[in-house]
Amino acid sequence: MDLVRTIAFSIFFYGLSVPIVLLAPVAALFGSERMRAWCNGWAGLLRWSARNILKIDQQIVGEIPPGPFFFAAKHESLYEAIELTRLLKAPATVMKRELASIPVWGWAARSYGVIVIDRAASATALRGMMKDAKQAVAEGRPVLIFPEGTRVPVGEAPDLVAGFAGLYRMMGIPVIPVAVKSGHVWPKGGVKHPGTVTFVFGEPIPPGLPREEIEARVHAAINALNV
């Protein structure tokens, strides 16, 4: 039955996602707010599809504070990568330069208001990242990063990428760690299973801490459900 649900979900969600993604640049022509509303609609489609087709529900533990906080989340599946944009009301998501460089789509992503991070760390790239981050904070938008750098299998806890500490120091705003448990119902490339995705929003961690301390505290907090 799980296989049947997975196939039905793939046909429904990805089938509708193709025109949604292709039309995203059109939405971007009408400005950032329209583009963010478009993306939130797509995230709502994922939430509805997961709940009604896959029988995957979610629970949220802790408070989601409004305003310009720096959210650092665990990443186990596609689910939280999309759902967190809805829960956080269109945050400025940290995105790899390679994704932001895709023709047309990359322009639409920049219209949405992402923060482009370049692992080559050239001076020009760093200045661009600083500008994007400061603009997001000035607009009162939250910033979202998956500080382990990529999707991580259940049970693994790699070190945080270097860009996290740099952004934390540069923005000077509190960090909200977000523990996520989703890989048990949404494995990468496999059959999805009914169950519950859990988000745990931790207490704010103040700005200005030394790199070793902020990395250790965030790493421990986002892996709180890593069992």
PDB file of C-alpha atoms in Angstrom:
ATOM      1  CA  MET A   1       0.000   0.000   0.000  1.00  0.00           C
ATOM      2  CA  ASP A   2       2.892   2.385   0.755  1.00  0.00           C
ATOM      3  CA  LEU A   3       4.182   1.854  -2.780  1.00  0.00           C
ATOM      4  CA  VAL A   4       0.763   2.659  -4.254  1.00  0.00           C
ATOM      5  CA  ARG A   5       0.548   5.853  -2.196  1.00  0.00           C
ATOM      6  CA  THR A   6       4.072   6.854  -3.223  1.00  0.00           C
ATOM      7  CA  ILE A   7       3.275   6.403  -6.909  1.00  0.00           C
ATOM      8  CA  ALA A   8      -0.007   8.309  -6.582  1.00  0.00           C
ATOM      9  CA  PHE A   9       1.775  11.138  -4.766  1.00  0.00           C
ATOM     10  CA  SER A  10       4.499  11.323  -7.405  1.00  0.00           C
ATOM     11  CA  ILE A  11       1.958  11.535 -10.229  1.00  0.00           C
ATOM     12  CA  PHE A  12      -0.146  14.158  -8.466  1.00  0.00           C
ATOM     13  CA  PHE A  13       2.441  16.378  -6.787  1.00  0.00           C
ATOM     14  CA  TYR A  14       5.239  16.280  -9.339  1.00  0.00           C
ATOM     15  CA  GLY A  15       2.755  16.434 -12.189  1.00  0.00           C
ATOM     16  CA  LEU A  16       1.345  19.702 -10.835  1.00  0.00           C
ATOM     17  CA  SER A  17       4.808  20.928  -9.820  1.00  0.00           C
ATOM     18  CA  VAL A  18       6.056  20.990 -13.417  1.00  0.00           C
ATOM     19  CA  PRO A  19       3.765  23.844 -14.557  1.00  0.00           C
ATOM     20  CA  ILE A  20       4.117  25.590 -11.182  1.00  0.00           C
ATOM     21  CA  VAL A  21       7.913  25.663 -11.446  1.00  0.00           C
ATOM     22  CA  LEU A  22       7.861  26.574 -15.140  1.00  0.00           C
ATOM     23  CA  LEU A  23       5.522  29.484 -14.435  1.00  0.00           C
ATOM     24  CA  ALA A  24       7.559  30.746 -11.463  1.00  0.00           C
ATOM     25  CA  PRO A  25       9.536  33.196 -13.656  1.00  0.00           C
ATOM     26  CA  VAL A  26       6.222  34.651 -14.817  1.00  0.00           C
ATOM     27  CA  ALA A  27       5.162  35.188 -11.205  1.00  0.00           C
ATOM     28  CA  ALA A  28       8.528  36.841 -10.571  1.00  0.00           C
ATOM     29  CA  LEU A  29       7.729  39.465 -13.204  1.00  0.00           C
ATOM     30  CA  PHE A  30       5.075  40.820 -10.832  1.00  0.00           C
ATOM     31  CA  GLY A  31       7.527  41.388  -7.978  1.00  0.00           C
ATOM     32  CA  SER A  32       8.986  39.642  -4.964  1.00  0.00           C
ATOM     33  CA  GLU A  33       5.765  39.505  -2.945  1.00  0.00           C
ATOM     34  CA  ARG A  34       3.890  37.770  -5.750  1.00  0.00           C
ATOM     35  CA  MET A  35       6.780  35.354  -6.217  1.00  0.00           C
ATOM     36  CA  ARG A  36       6.808  34.491  -2.517  1.00  0.00           C
ATOM     37  CA  ALA A  37       3.045  33.931  -2.524  1.00  0.00           C
ATOM     38  CA  TRP A  38       3.483  31.625  -5.530  1.00  0.00           C
ATOM     39  CA  CYS A  39       6.110  29.584  -3.678  1.00  0.00           C
ATOM     40  CA  ASN A  40       3.955  29.403  -0.567  1.00  0.00           C
ATOM     41  CA  GLY A  41       1.153  28.034  -2.700  1.00  0.00           C
ATOM     42  CA  TRP A  42       3.472  25.305  -3.974  1.00  0.00           C
ATOM     43  CA  ALA A  43       4.470  24.488  -0.390  1.00  0.00           C
ATOM     44  CA  GLY A  44       0.791  24.257   0.514  1.00  0.00           C
ATOM     45  CA  LEU A  45       0.317  21.757  -2.304  1.00  0.00           C
ATOM     46  CA  LEU A  46       3.091  19.590  -0.840  1.00  0.00           C
ATOM     47  CA  ARG A  47       1.522  19.746   2.624  1.00  0.00           C
ATOM     48  CA  TRP A  48      -1.906  18.779   1.286  1.00  0.00           C
ATOM     49  CA  SER A  49      -0.503  15.975  -0.878  1.00  0.00           C
ATOM     50  CA  ALA A  50       1.595  14.521   1.929  1.00  0.00           C
ATOM     51  CA  ARG A  51      -1.293  14.539   4.389  1.00  0.00           C
ATOM     52  CA  ASN A  52      -4.040  13.264   2.079  1.00  0.00           C
ATOM     53  CA  ILE A  53      -2.158  10.896  -0.223  1.00  0.00           C
ATOM     54  CA  LEU A  54       0.867   9.689   1.742  1.00  0.00           C
ATOM     55  CA  LYS A  55      -0.869   9.916   5.152  1.00  0.00           C
ATOM     56  CA  ILE A  56       2.091  11.865   6.490  1.00  0.00           C
ATOM     57  CA  ASP A  57       1.137  14.371   9.171  1.00  0.00           C
ATOM     58  CA  GLN A  58       3.336  16.760  11.126  1.00  0.00           C
ATOM     59  CA  GLN A  59       3.745  18.068  14.639  1.00  0.00           C
ATOM     60  CA  ILE A  60       5.400  21.284  15.735  1.00  0.00           C
ATOM     61  CA  VAL A  61       7.039  21.579  19.132  1.00  0.00           C
ATOM     62  CA  GLY A  62       8.011  25.013  20.425  1.00  0.00           C
ATOM     63  CA  GLU A  63       7.237  28.503  19.211  1.00  0.00           C
ATOM     64  CA  ILE A  64       8.010  30.002  15.810  1.00  0.00           C
ATOM     65  CA  PRO A  65       8.926  33.622  16.565  1.00  0.00           C
ATOM     66  CA  PRO A  66       8.087  36.224  13.908  1.00  0.00           C
ATOM     67  CA  GLY A  67      10.612  38.617  12.485  1.00  0.00           C
ATOM     68  CA  PRO A  68      14.248  38.472  11.417  1.00  0.00           C
ATOM     69  CA  PHE A  69      15.583  35.389  13.174  1.00  0.00           C
ATOM     70  CA  PHE A  70      18.239  33.074  11.746  1.00  0.00           C
ATOM     71  CA  PHE A  71      16.698  29.591  11.503  1.00  0.00           C
ATOM     72  CA  ALA A  72      19.156  26.687  11.267  1.00  0.00           C
ATOM     73  CA  ALA A  73      17.428  23.398  10.459  1.00  0.00           C
ATOM     74  CA  LYS A  74      18.211  19.718  10.131  1.00  0.00           C
ATOM     75  CA  HIS A  75      17.679  18.395   6.606  1.00  0.00           C
ATOM     76  CA  GLU A  76      16.619  14.770   6.085  1.00  0.00           C
ATOM     77  CA  SER A  77      14.143  15.019   3.195  1.00  0.00           C
ATOM     78  CA  LEU A  78      12.525  17.221   0.577  1.00  0.00           C
ATOM     79  CA  TYR A  79       9.560  17.679   2.906  1.00  0.00           C
ATOM     80  CA  GLU A  80      11.122  20.172   5.323  1.00  0.00           C
ATOM     81  CA  ALA A  81      13.015  21.957   2.552  1.00  0.00           C
ATOM     82  CA  ILE A  82       9.643  23.051   1.147  1.00  0.00           C
ATOM     83  CA  GLU A  83       7.421  23.031   4.243  1.00  0.00           C
ATOM     84  CA  LEU A  84       9.725  25.327   6.232  1.00  0.00           C
ATOM     85  CA  THR A  85       9.298  28.027   3.601  1.00  0.00           C
ATOM     86  CA  ARG A  86       5.578  27.910   4.370  1.00  0.00           C
ATOM     87  CA  LEU A  87       5.913  27.728   8.141  1.00  0.00           C
ATOM     88  CA  LEU A  88       8.390  30.621   8.209  1.00  0.00           C
ATOM     89  CA  LYS A  89       6.319  32.683   5.738  1.00  0.00           C
ATOM     90  CA  ALA A  90       8.758  32.954   2.820  1.00  0.00           C
ATOM     91  CA  PRO A  91      12.156  33.218   4.520  1.00  0.00           C
ATOM     92  CA  ALA A  92      15.336  34.237   2.737  1.00  0.00           C
ATOM     93  CA  THR A  93      16.741  30.765   2.170  1.00  0.00           C
ATOM     94  CA  VAL A  94      20.474  30.225   1.823  1.00  0.00           C
ATOM     95  CA  MET A  95      21.063  28.677  -1.598  1.00  0.00           C
ATOM     96  CA  LYS A  96      24.137  27.272  -3.309  1.00  0.00           C
ATOM     97  CA  ARG A  97      25.491  29.405  -6.140  1.00  0.00           C
ATOM     98  CA  GLU A  98      25.068  26.528  -8.589  1.00  0.00           C
ATOM     99  CA  LEU A  99      21.282  26.573  -8.103  1.00  0.00           C
ATOM    100  CA  ALA A 100      21.023  30.337  -8.315  1.00  0.00           C
ATOM    101  CA  SER A 101      22.956  30.263 -11.593  1.00  0.00           C
ATOM    102  CA  ILE A 102      20.392  28.144 -13.473  1.00  0.00           C
ATOM    103  CA  PRO A 103      19.137  30.254 -16.396  1.00  0.00           C
ATOM    104  CA  VAL A 104      15.730  31.906 -15.850  1.00  0.00           C
ATOM    105  CA  TRP A 105      14.974  29.817 -12.731  1.00  0.00           C
ATOM    106  CA  GLY A 106      17.934  31.348 -10.910  1.00  0.00           C
ATOM    107  CA  TRP A 107      16.652  34.825 -11.749  1.00  0.00           C
ATOM    108  CA  ALA A 108      13.247  33.873 -10.335  1.00  0.00           C
ATOM    109  CA  ALA A 109      14.903  32.585  -7.142  1.00  0.00           C
ATOM    110  CA  ARG A 110      16.727  35.883  -6.725  1.00  0.00           C
ATOM    111  CA  SER A 111      13.434  37.698  -7.221  1.00  0.00           C
ATOM    112  CA  TYR A 112      12.008  35.605  -4.376  1.00  0.00           C
ATOM    113  CA  GLY A 113      14.871  36.864  -2.225  1.00  0.00           C
ATOM    114  CA  VAL A 114      17.406  34.124  -1.512  1.00  0.00           C
ATOM    115  CA  ILE A 115      20.898  34.406  -0.055  1.00  0.00           C
ATOM    116  CA  VAL A 116      23.448  32.964  -2.439  1.00  0.00           C
ATOM    117  CA  ILE A 117      26.406  31.249  -0.820  1.00  0.00           C
ATOM    118  CA  ASP A 118      29.550  30.507  -2.813  1.00  0.00           C
ATOM    119  CA  ARG A 119      31.777  27.798  -1.397  1.00  0.00           C
ATOM    120  CA  ALA A 120      34.672  29.219  -3.408  1.00  0.00           C
ATOM    121  CA  ALA A 121      34.373  32.215  -1.042  1.00  0.00           C
ATOM    122  CA  SER A 122      35.713  34.828  -3.466  1.00  0.00           C
ATOM    123  CA  ALA A 123      35.687  38.439  -2.286  1.00  0.00           C
ATOM    124  CA  THR A 124      32.973  39.337  -4.786  1.00  0.00           C
ATOM    125  CA  ALA A 125      30.817  36.400  -3.694  1.00  0.00           C
ATOM    126  CA  LEU A 126      31.178  37.316  -0.028  1.00  0.00           C
ATOM    127  CA  ARG A 127      30.141  40.908  -0.701  1.00  0.00           C
ATOM    128  CA  GLY A 128      27.078  39.677  -2.569  1.00  0.00           C
ATOM    129  CA  MET A 129      26.163  37.316   0.259  1.00  0.00           C
ATOM    130  CA  MET A 130      26.530  40.122   2.816  1.00  0.00           C
ATOM    131  CA  LYS A 131      24.294  42.386   0.742  1.00  0.00           C
ATOM    132  CA  ASP A 132      21.578  39.707   0.390  1.00  0.00           C
ATOM    133  CA  ALA A 133      21.670  38.872   4.098  1.00  0.00           C
ATOM    134  CA  LYS A 134      21.538  42.495   5.257  1.00  0.00           C
ATOM    135  CA  GLN A 135      18.659  43.230   2.903  1.00  0.00           C
ATOM    136  CA  ALA A 136      16.657  40.294   4.270  1.00  0.00           C
ATOM    137  CA  VAL A 137      17.201  41.437   7.860  1.00  0.00           C
ATOM    138  CA  ALA A 138      16.334  45.036   6.958  1.00  0.00           C
ATOM    139  CA  GLU A 139      13.046  43.823   5.456  1.00  0.00           C
ATOM    140  CA  GLY A 140      12.242  41.950   8.673  1.00  0.00           C
ATOM    141  CA  ARG A 141      12.394  38.544   6.942  1.00  0.00           C
ATOM    142  CA  PRO A 142      13.663  35.402   8.660  1.00  0.00           C
ATOM    143  CA  VAL A 143      16.707  33.677   7.181  1.00  0.00           C
ATOM    144  CA  LEU A 144      16.780  29.892   6.725  1.00  0.00           C
ATOM    145  CA  ILE A 145      19.842  27.689   6.364  1.00  0.00           C
ATOM    146  CA  PHE A 146      20.443  23.947   6.449  1.00  0.00           C
ATOM    147  CA  PRO A 147      23.841  24.216   8.139  1.00  0.00           C
ATOM    148  CA  GLU A 148      24.954  20.641   7.507  1.00  0.00           C
ATOM    149  CA  GLY A 149      25.045  21.610   3.851  1.00  0.00           C
ATOM    150  CA  THR A 150      22.962  18.866   2.294  1.00  0.00           C
ATOM    151  CA  ARG A 151      20.296  16.251   2.925  1.00  0.00           C
ATOM    152  CA  VAL A 152      21.512  13.839   5.606  1.00  0.00           C
ATOM    153  CA  PRO A 153      20.458  10.188   6.107  1.00  0.00           C
ATOM    154  CA  VAL A 154      18.677   9.335   9.352  1.00  0.00           C
ATOM    155  CA  GLY A 155      21.132   8.913  12.208  1.00  0.00           C
ATOM    156  CA  GLU A 156      23.990  10.905  10.692  1.00  0.00           C
ATOM    157  CA  ALA A 157      25.245  14.222  12.074  1.00  0.00           C
ATOM    158  CA  PRO A 158      28.009  15.751   9.931  1.00  0.00           C
ATOM    159  CA  ASP A 159      29.855  18.915  10.914  1.00  0.00           C
ATOM    160  CA  LEU A 160      28.310  22.247  10.018  1.00  0.00           C
ATOM    161  CA  VAL A 161      29.502  23.963   6.850  1.00  0.00           C
ATOM    162  CA  ALA A 162      31.809  26.953   7.227  1.00  0.00           C
ATOM    163  CA  GLY A 163      29.311  29.419   5.752  1.00  0.00           C
ATOM    164  CA  PHE A 164      26.963  29.107   8.733  1.00  0.00           C
ATOM    165  CA  ALA A 165      29.307  30.736  11.262  1.00  0.00           C
ATOM    166  CA  GLY A 166      30.178  33.501   8.810  1.00  0.00           C
ATOM    167  CA  LEU A 167      26.527  34.407   8.255  1.00  0.00           C
ATOM    168  CA  TYR A 168      25.811  34.217  11.987  1.00  0.00           C
ATOM    169  CA  ARG A 169      28.615  36.657  12.742  1.00  0.00           C
ATOM    170  CA  MET A 170      27.719  38.981   9.880  1.00  0.00           C
ATOM    171  CA  MET A 171      23.974  39.277  10.530  1.00  0.00           C
ATOM    172  CA  GLY A 172      24.137  39.678  14.296  1.00  0.00           C
ATOM    173  CA  ILE A 173      20.686  38.220  14.959  1.00  0.00           C
ATOM    174  CA  PRO A 174      19.587  35.318  17.216  1.00  0.00           C
ATOM    175  CA  VAL A 175      19.626  31.763  15.899  1.00  0.00           C
ATOM    176  CA  ILE A 176      16.624  29.449  16.226  1.00  0.00           C
ATOM    177  CA  PRO A 177      17.776  25.816  15.870  1.00  0.00           C
ATOM    178  CA  VAL A 178      15.214  23.503  14.290  1.00  0.00           C
ATOM    179  CA  ALA A 179      15.438  19.763  14.900  1.00  0.00           C
ATOM    180  CA  VAL A 180      13.661  17.763  12.206  1.00  0.00           C
ATOM    181  CA  LYS A 181      12.676  14.111  12.053  1.00  0.00           C
ATOM    182  CA  SER A 182      11.411  13.266   8.579  1.00  0.00           C
ATOM    183  CA  GLY A 183      13.701  10.701   6.961  1.00  0.00           C
ATOM    184  CA  HIS A 184      11.928   7.779   8.642  1.00  0.00           C
ATOM    185  CA  VAL A 185       8.775   8.480   6.597  1.00  0.00           C
ATOM    186  CA  TRP A 186      10.381  10.204   3.596  1.00  0.00           C
ATOM    187  CA  PRO A 187      13.588   8.315   2.705  1.00  0.00           C
ATOM    188  CA  LYS A 188      15.676   9.618  -0.162  1.00  0.00           C
ATOM    189  CA  GLY A 189      14.679   7.911  -3.386  1.00  0.00           C
ATOM    190  CA  GLY A 190      12.571   5.266  -1.647  1.00  0.00           C
ATOM    191  CA  VAL A 191       9.000   4.359  -0.801  1.00  0.00           C
ATOM    192  CA  LYS A 192       7.383   6.839   1.577  1.00  0.00           C
ATOM    193  CA  HIS A 193       5.545   5.651   4.682  1.00  0.00           C
ATOM    194  CA  PRO A 194       2.621   6.963   6.750  1.00  0.00           C
ATOM    195  CA  GLY A 195       3.697   8.661   9.937  1.00  0.00           C
ATOM    196  CA  THR A 196       4.551  12.011  11.452  1.00  0.00           C
ATOM    197  CA  VAL A 197       7.220  14.567  10.608  1.00  0.00           C
ATOM    198  CA  THR A 198       8.370  16.411  13.714  1.00  0.00           C
ATOM    199  CA  PHE A 199       9.738  19.958  13.917  1.00  0.00           C
ATOM    200  CA  VAL A 200      11.232  21.143  17.203  1.00  0.00           C
ATOM    201  CA  PHE A 201      11.908  24.886  17.336  1.00  0.00           C
ATOM    202  CA  GLY A 202      14.490  25.579  20.016  1.00  0.00           C
ATOM    203  CA  GLU A 203      15.053  28.600  22.213  1.00  0.00           C
ATOM    204  CA  PRO A 204      16.824  31.583  20.607  1.00  0.00           C
ATOM    205  CA  ILE A 205      20.618  31.510  20.784  1.00  0.00           C
ATOM    206  CA  PRO A 206      21.993  35.065  21.103  1.00  0.00           C
ATOM    207  CA  PRO A 207      24.328  36.636  18.553  1.00  0.00           C
ATOM    208  CA  GLY A 208      27.987  37.317  19.207  1.00  0.00           C
ATOM    209  CA  LEU A 209      29.118  33.905  20.450  1.00  0.00           C
ATOM    210  CA  PRO A 210      32.521  32.464  19.431  1.00  0.00           C
ATOM    211  CA  ARG A 211      32.457  30.212  16.381  1.00  0.00           C
ATOM    212  CA  GLU A 212      33.186  27.031  18.313  1.00  0.00           C
ATOM    213  CA  GLU A 213      30.369  27.680  20.793  1.00  0.00           C
ATOM    214  CA  ILE A 214      27.663  28.623  18.288  1.00  0.00           C
ATOM    215  CA  GLU A 215      28.507  25.677  16.041  1.00  0.00           C
ATOM    216  CA  ALA A 216      28.467  23.237  18.962  1.00  0.00           C
ATOM    217  CA  ARG A 217      25.156  24.531  20.317  1.00  0.00           C
ATOM    218  CA  VAL A 218      23.415  24.539  16.938  1.00  0.00           C
ATOM    219  CA  HIS A 219      24.800  21.129  15.988  1.00  0.00           C
ATOM    220  CA  ALA A 220      23.529  19.596  19.218  1.00  0.00           C
ATOM    221  CA  ALA A 221      20.109  21.268  18.965  1.00  0.00           C
ATOM    222  CA  ILE A 222      19.305  20.359  15.369  1.00  0.00           C
ATOM    223  CA  ASN A 223      20.295  16.750  16.052  1.00  0.00           C
ATOM    224  CA  ALA A 224      18.107  16.455  19.169  1.00  0.00           C
ATOM    225  CA  LEU A 225      15.783  14.024  17.320  1.00  0.00           C
ATOM    226  CA  ASN A 226      18.634  12.125  15.696  1.00  0.00           C
ATOM    227  CA  VAL A 227      17.825   8.716  17.164  1.00  0.00           C
TER     228      VAL A 227
END
